[in-house]
JSON list of C-alpha atoms in Angstrom, two decimals:
[
{"chain": "A", "resi": 1, "resn": "MET", "atom": "CA", "xyz": [-12.92, -39.94, 19.53]},
{"chain": "A", "resi": 2, "resn": "VAL", "atom": "CA", "xyz": [-11.06, -41.14, 16.84]},
{"chain": "A", "resi": 3, "resn": "SER", "atom": "CA", "xyz": [-6.58, -41.91, 16.53]},
{"chain": "A", "resi": 4, "resn": "LEU", "atom": "CA", "xyz": [-4.72, -39.08, 15.61]},
{"chain": "A", "resi": 5, "resn": "ASN", "atom": "CA", "xyz": [-1.55, -40.03, 14.88]},
{"chain": "A", "resi": 6, "resn": "LEU", "atom": "CA", "xyz": [1.65, -37.10, 14.26]},
{"chain": "A", "resi": 7, "resn": "ASP", "atom": "CA", "xyz": [1.29, -36.76, 10.44]},
{"chain": "A", "resi": 8, "resn": "THR", "atom": "CA", "xyz": [-2.29, -35.51, 10.69]},
{"chain": "A", "resi": 9, "resn": "ALA", "atom": "CA", "xyz": [-2.32, -33.68, 13.37]},
{"chain": "A", "resi": 10, "resn": "ILE", "atom": "CA", "xyz": [0.73, -31.96, 10.86]},
{"chain": "A", "resi": 11, "resn": "LYS", "atom": "CA", "xyz": [-1.51, -31.74, 7.95]},
{"chain": "A", "resi": 12, "resn": "GLY", "atom": "CA", "xyz": [-3.75, -30.56, 9.81]},
{"chain": "A", "resi": 13, "resn": "ILE", "atom": "CA", "xyz": [-1.84, -27.55, 11.47]},
{"chain": "A", "resi": 14, "resn": "GLU", "atom": "CA", "xyz": [-0.26, -27.08, 8.20]},
{"chain": "A", "resi": 15, "resn": "GLU", "atom": "CA", "xyz": [-3.50, -26.86, 5.78]},
{"chain": "A", "resi": 16, "resn": "GLN", "atom": "CA", "xyz": [-5.61, -24.65, 9.57]},
{"chain": "A", "resi": 17, "resn": "VAL", "atom": "CA", "xyz": [-8.71, -27.17, 9.37]},
{"chain": "A", "resi": 18, "resn": "CYS", "atom": "CA", "xyz": [-9.47, -29.81, 11.36]},
{"chain": "A", "resi": 19, "resn": "PRO", "atom": "CA", "xyz": [-8.53, -33.60, 8.62]},
{"chain": "A", "resi": 20, "resn": "TYR", "atom": "CA", "xyz": [-11.86, -35.04, 10.13]},
{"chain": "A", "resi": 21, "resn": "CYS", "atom": "CA", "xyz": [-14.89, -32.15, 9.77]},
{"chain": "A", "resi": 22, "resn": "HIS", "atom": "CA", "xyz": [-12.95, -28.97, 7.93]},
{"chain": "A", "resi": 23, "resn": "SER", "atom": "CA", "xyz": [-13.81, -26.45, 10.22]},
{"chain": "A", "resi": 24, "resn": "SER", "atom": "CA", "xyz": [-10.52, -24.03, 11.33]},
{"chain": "A", "resi": 25, "resn": "LEU", "atom": "CA", "xyz": [-9.03, -24.58, 14.22]},
{"chain": "A", "resi": 26, "resn": "PHE", "atom": "CA", "xyz": [-8.30, -22.91, 17.72]},
{"chain": "A", "resi": 27, "resn": "TYR", "atom": "CA", "xyz": [-5.14, -22.04, 19.30]},
{"chain": "A", "resi": 28, "resn": "ASP", "atom": "CA", "xyz": [-4.18, -21.82, 22.54]},
{"chain": "A", "resi": 29, "resn": "VAL", "atom": "CA", "xyz": [-0.64, -20.40, 22.59]},
{"chain": "A", "resi": 30, "resn": "GLN", "atom": "CA", "xyz": [0.69, -19.83, 26.93]},
{"chain": "A", "resi": 31, "resn": "ALA", "atom": "CA", "xyz": [4.12, -18.90, 27.18]},
{"chain": "A", "resi": 32, "resn": "ASP", "atom": "CA", "xyz": [5.07, -22.63, 27.63]},
{"chain": "A", "resi": 33, "resn": "SER", "atom": "CA", "xyz": [2.13, -24.37, 26.13]},
{"chain": "A", "resi": 34, "resn": "ILE", "atom": "CA", "xyz": [0.66, -24.38, 22.77]},
{"chain": "A", "resi": 35, "resn": "TYR", "atom": "CA", "xyz": [-3.24, -25.98, 22.08]},
{"chain": "A", "resi": 36, "resn": "VAL", "atom": "CA", "xyz": [-4.29, -26.60, 18.88]},
{"chain": "A", "resi": 37, "resn": "SER", "atom": "CA", "xyz": [-8.02, -27.97, 18.57]},
{"chain": "A", "resi": 38, "resn": "CYS", "atom": "CA", "xyz": [-11.30, -28.44, 16.72]},
{"chain": "A", "resi": 39, "resn": "SER", "atom": "CA", "xyz": [-14.84, -28.08, 17.46]},
{"chain": "A", "resi": 40, "resn": "CYS", "atom": "CA", "xyz": [-15.54, -31.40, 16.73]},
{"chain": "A", "resi": 41, "resn": "GLY", "atom": "CA", "xyz": [-12.97, -33.00, 19.60]},
{"chain": "A", "resi": 42, "resn": "ASN", "atom": "CA", "xyz": [-11.36, -35.37, 17.00]},
{"chain": "A", "resi": 43, "resn": "PHE", "atom": "CA", "xyz": [-8.16, -33.37, 16.75]},
{"chain": "A", "resi": 44, "resn": "ASN", "atom": "CA", "xyz": [-6.42, -32.01, 20.01]},
{"chain": "A", "resi": 45, "resn": "VAL", "atom": "CA", "xyz": [-2.92, -30.99, 20.17]},
{"chain": "A", "resi": 46, "resn": "SER", "atom": "CA", "xyz": [-0.68, -30.10, 23.56]},
{"chain": "A", "resi": 47, "resn": "THR", "atom": "CA", "xyz": [2.64, -29.47, 23.29]},
{"chain": "A", "resi": 48, "resn": "PHE", "atom": "CA", "xyz": [3.97, -28.00, 26.06]},
{"chain": "A", "resi": 49, "resn": "ARG", "atom": "CA", "xyz": [7.59, -25.51, 25.66]},
{"chain": "A", "resi": 50, "resn": "ASP", "atom": "CA", "xyz": [11.14, -24.55, 27.49]},
{"chain": "A", "resi": 51, "resn": "LYS", "atom": "CA", "xyz": [10.03, -21.42, 28.72]},
{"chain": "A", "resi": 52, "resn": "TYR", "atom": "CA", "xyz": [13.22, -19.97, 27.97]},
{"chain": "A", "resi": 53, "resn": "ASN", "atom": "CA", "xyz": [14.66, -21.62, 24.35]},
{"chain": "A", "resi": 54, "resn": "GLY", "atom": "CA", "xyz": [10.96, -22.11, 22.99]},
{"chain": "A", "resi": 55, "resn": "SER", "atom": "CA", "xyz": [11.94, -25.97, 21.82]},
{"chain": "A", "resi": 56, "resn": "LEU", "atom": "CA", "xyz": [9.27, -28.56, 22.46]},
{"chain": "A", "resi": 57, "resn": "LEU", "atom": "CA", "xyz": [9.98, -30.58, 25.16]},
{"chain": "A", "resi": 58, "resn": "LEU", "atom": "CA", "xyz": [6.44, -33.07, 25.17]},
{"chain": "A", "resi": 59, "resn": "TYR", "atom": "CA", "xyz": [3.69, -33.79, 23.38]},
{"chain": "A", "resi": 60, "resn": "TYR", "atom": "CA", "xyz": [0.32, -35.31, 23.70]},
{"chain": "A", "resi": 61, "resn": "LEU", "atom": "CA", "xyz": [-2.55, -35.55, 20.13]},
{"chain": "A", "resi": 62, "resn": "ASN", "atom": "CA", "xyz": [-6.51, -36.04, 21.43]},
{"chain": "A", "resi": 63, "resn": "ASN", "atom": "CA", "xyz": [-5.98, -36.09, 25.92]},
{"chain": "A", "resi": 64, "resn": "SER", "atom": "CA", "xyz": [-4.14, -39.70, 25.83]},
{"chain": "A", "resi": 65, "resn": "ASP", "atom": "CA", "xyz": [-2.76, -40.48, 28.58]},
{"chain": "A", "resi": 66, "resn": "GLU", "atom": "CA", "xyz": [0.68, -41.09, 27.24]},
{"chain": "A", "resi": 67, "resn": "GLY", "atom": "CA", "xyz": [3.36, -38.04, 25.99]},
{"chain": "A", "resi": 68, "resn": "SER", "atom": "CA", "xyz": [5.82, -37.89, 23.20]},
{"chain": "A", "resi": 69, "resn": "ILE", "atom": "CA", "xyz": [9.75, -36.55, 23.47]},
{"chain": "A", "resi": 70, "resn": "SER", "atom": "CA", "xyz": [10.23, -38.28, 20.69]},
{"chain": "A", "resi": 71, "resn": "GLY", "atom": "CA", "xyz": [13.18, -36.13, 19.31]},
{"chain": "A", "resi": 72, "resn": "GLU", "atom": "CA", "xyz": [11.94, -36.14, 15.66]},
{"chain": "A", "resi": 73, "resn": "ASN", "atom": "CA", "xyz": [8.66, -35.56, 15.89]},
{"chain": "A", "resi": 74, "resn": "LEU", "atom": "CA", "xyz": [8.91, -32.57, 18.38]},
{"chain": "A", "resi": 75, "resn": "LYS", "atom": "CA", "xyz": [11.16, -30.93, 15.50]},
{"chain": "A", "resi": 76, "resn": "GLN", "atom": "CA", "xyz": [8.42, -32.08, 13.24]},
{"chain": "A", "resi": 77, "resn": "LEU", "atom": "CA", "xyz": [5.65, -30.57, 14.93]},
{"chain": "A", "resi": 78, "resn": "GLN", "atom": "CA", "xyz": [7.82, -27.39, 16.17]},
{"chain": "A", "resi": 79, "resn": "ASN", "atom": "CA", "xyz": [8.75, -26.44, 12.83]},
{"chain": "A", "resi": 80, "resn": "VAL", "atom": "CA", "xyz": [4.59, -26.56, 11.73]},
{"chain": "A", "resi": 81, "resn": "LEU", "atom": "CA", "xyz": [4.00, -24.89, 14.77]},
{"chain": "A", "resi": 82, "resn": "TYR", "atom": "CA", "xyz": [6.27, -22.14, 14.12]},
{"chain": "A", "resi": 83, "resn": "ARG", "atom": "CA", "xyz": [5.15, -21.33, 10.72]},
{"chain": "A", "resi": 84, "resn": "ASN", "atom": "CA", "xyz": [2.05, -20.21, 11.47]},
{"chain": "A", "resi": 85, "resn": "LYS", "atom": "CA", "xyz": [1.51, -16.57, 11.84]},
{"chain": "A", "resi": 86, "resn": "ARG", "atom": "CA", "xyz": [-0.91, -16.89, 14.41]},
{"chain": "A", "resi": 87, "resn": "VAL", "atom": "CA", "xyz": [1.16, -18.73, 17.04]},
{"chain": "A", "resi": 88, "resn": "LYS", "atom": "CA", "xyz": [4.40, -16.69, 15.82]},
{"chain": "A", "resi": 89, "resn": "ARG", "atom": "CA", "xyz": [2.32, -12.94, 16.70]},
{"chain": "A", "resi": 90, "resn": "GLU", "atom": "CA", "xyz": [0.70, -14.80, 19.75]},
{"chain": "A", "resi": 91, "resn": "LEU", "atom": "CA", "xyz": [4.22, -15.88, 21.36]},
{"chain": "A", "resi": 92, "resn": "PHE", "atom": "CA", "xyz": [5.43, -12.76, 20.17]},
{"chain": "A", "resi": 93, "resn": "SER", "atom": "CA", "xyz": [3.29, -10.69, 21.86]},
{"chain": "A", "resi": 94, "resn": "ILE", "atom": "CA", "xyz": [3.96, -13.11, 25.16]},
{"chain": "A", "resi": 95, "resn": "LYS", "atom": "CA", "xyz": [7.94, -12.24, 24.70]},
{"chain": "A", "resi": 96, "resn": "LEU", "atom": "CA", "xyz": [7.30, -8.66, 24.58]},
{"chain": "A", "resi": 97, "resn": "LYS", "atom": "CA", "xyz": [5.51, -8.20, 27.41]},
{"chain": "A", "resi": 98, "resn": "GLN", "atom": "CA", "xyz": [7.53, -10.31, 29.77]},
{"chain": "A", "resi": 99, "resn": "GLN", "atom": "CA", "xyz": [10.08, -7.57, 28.36]},
{"chain": "A", "resi": 100, "resn": "ILE", "atom": "CA", "xyz": [8.18, -5.23, 30.04]},
{"chain": "A", "resi": 101, "resn": "LEU", "atom": "CA", "xyz": [7.64, -6.71, 33.18]}
]
């Protein structure tokens, strides 16, 4: 597995392709987390959200042992993730289901 830095992760999410194998990224959006990965295994971004206000609290790159809580980095990552149409649609669907229940 290659080392993934935040700038490369953000660029990949913005372009919606893996910067290593150039295939489409997979998104798994949950109420408290968003995972972005690629089938080649070299691109994995795990983010954890506050379920109530939606802000990102922590992120991991490529299944590293240490996550980051750097405010500026979280803000950059949150901005690019929340601009993604698929992420927006799935988060809206989750909020709607919570209101119905």
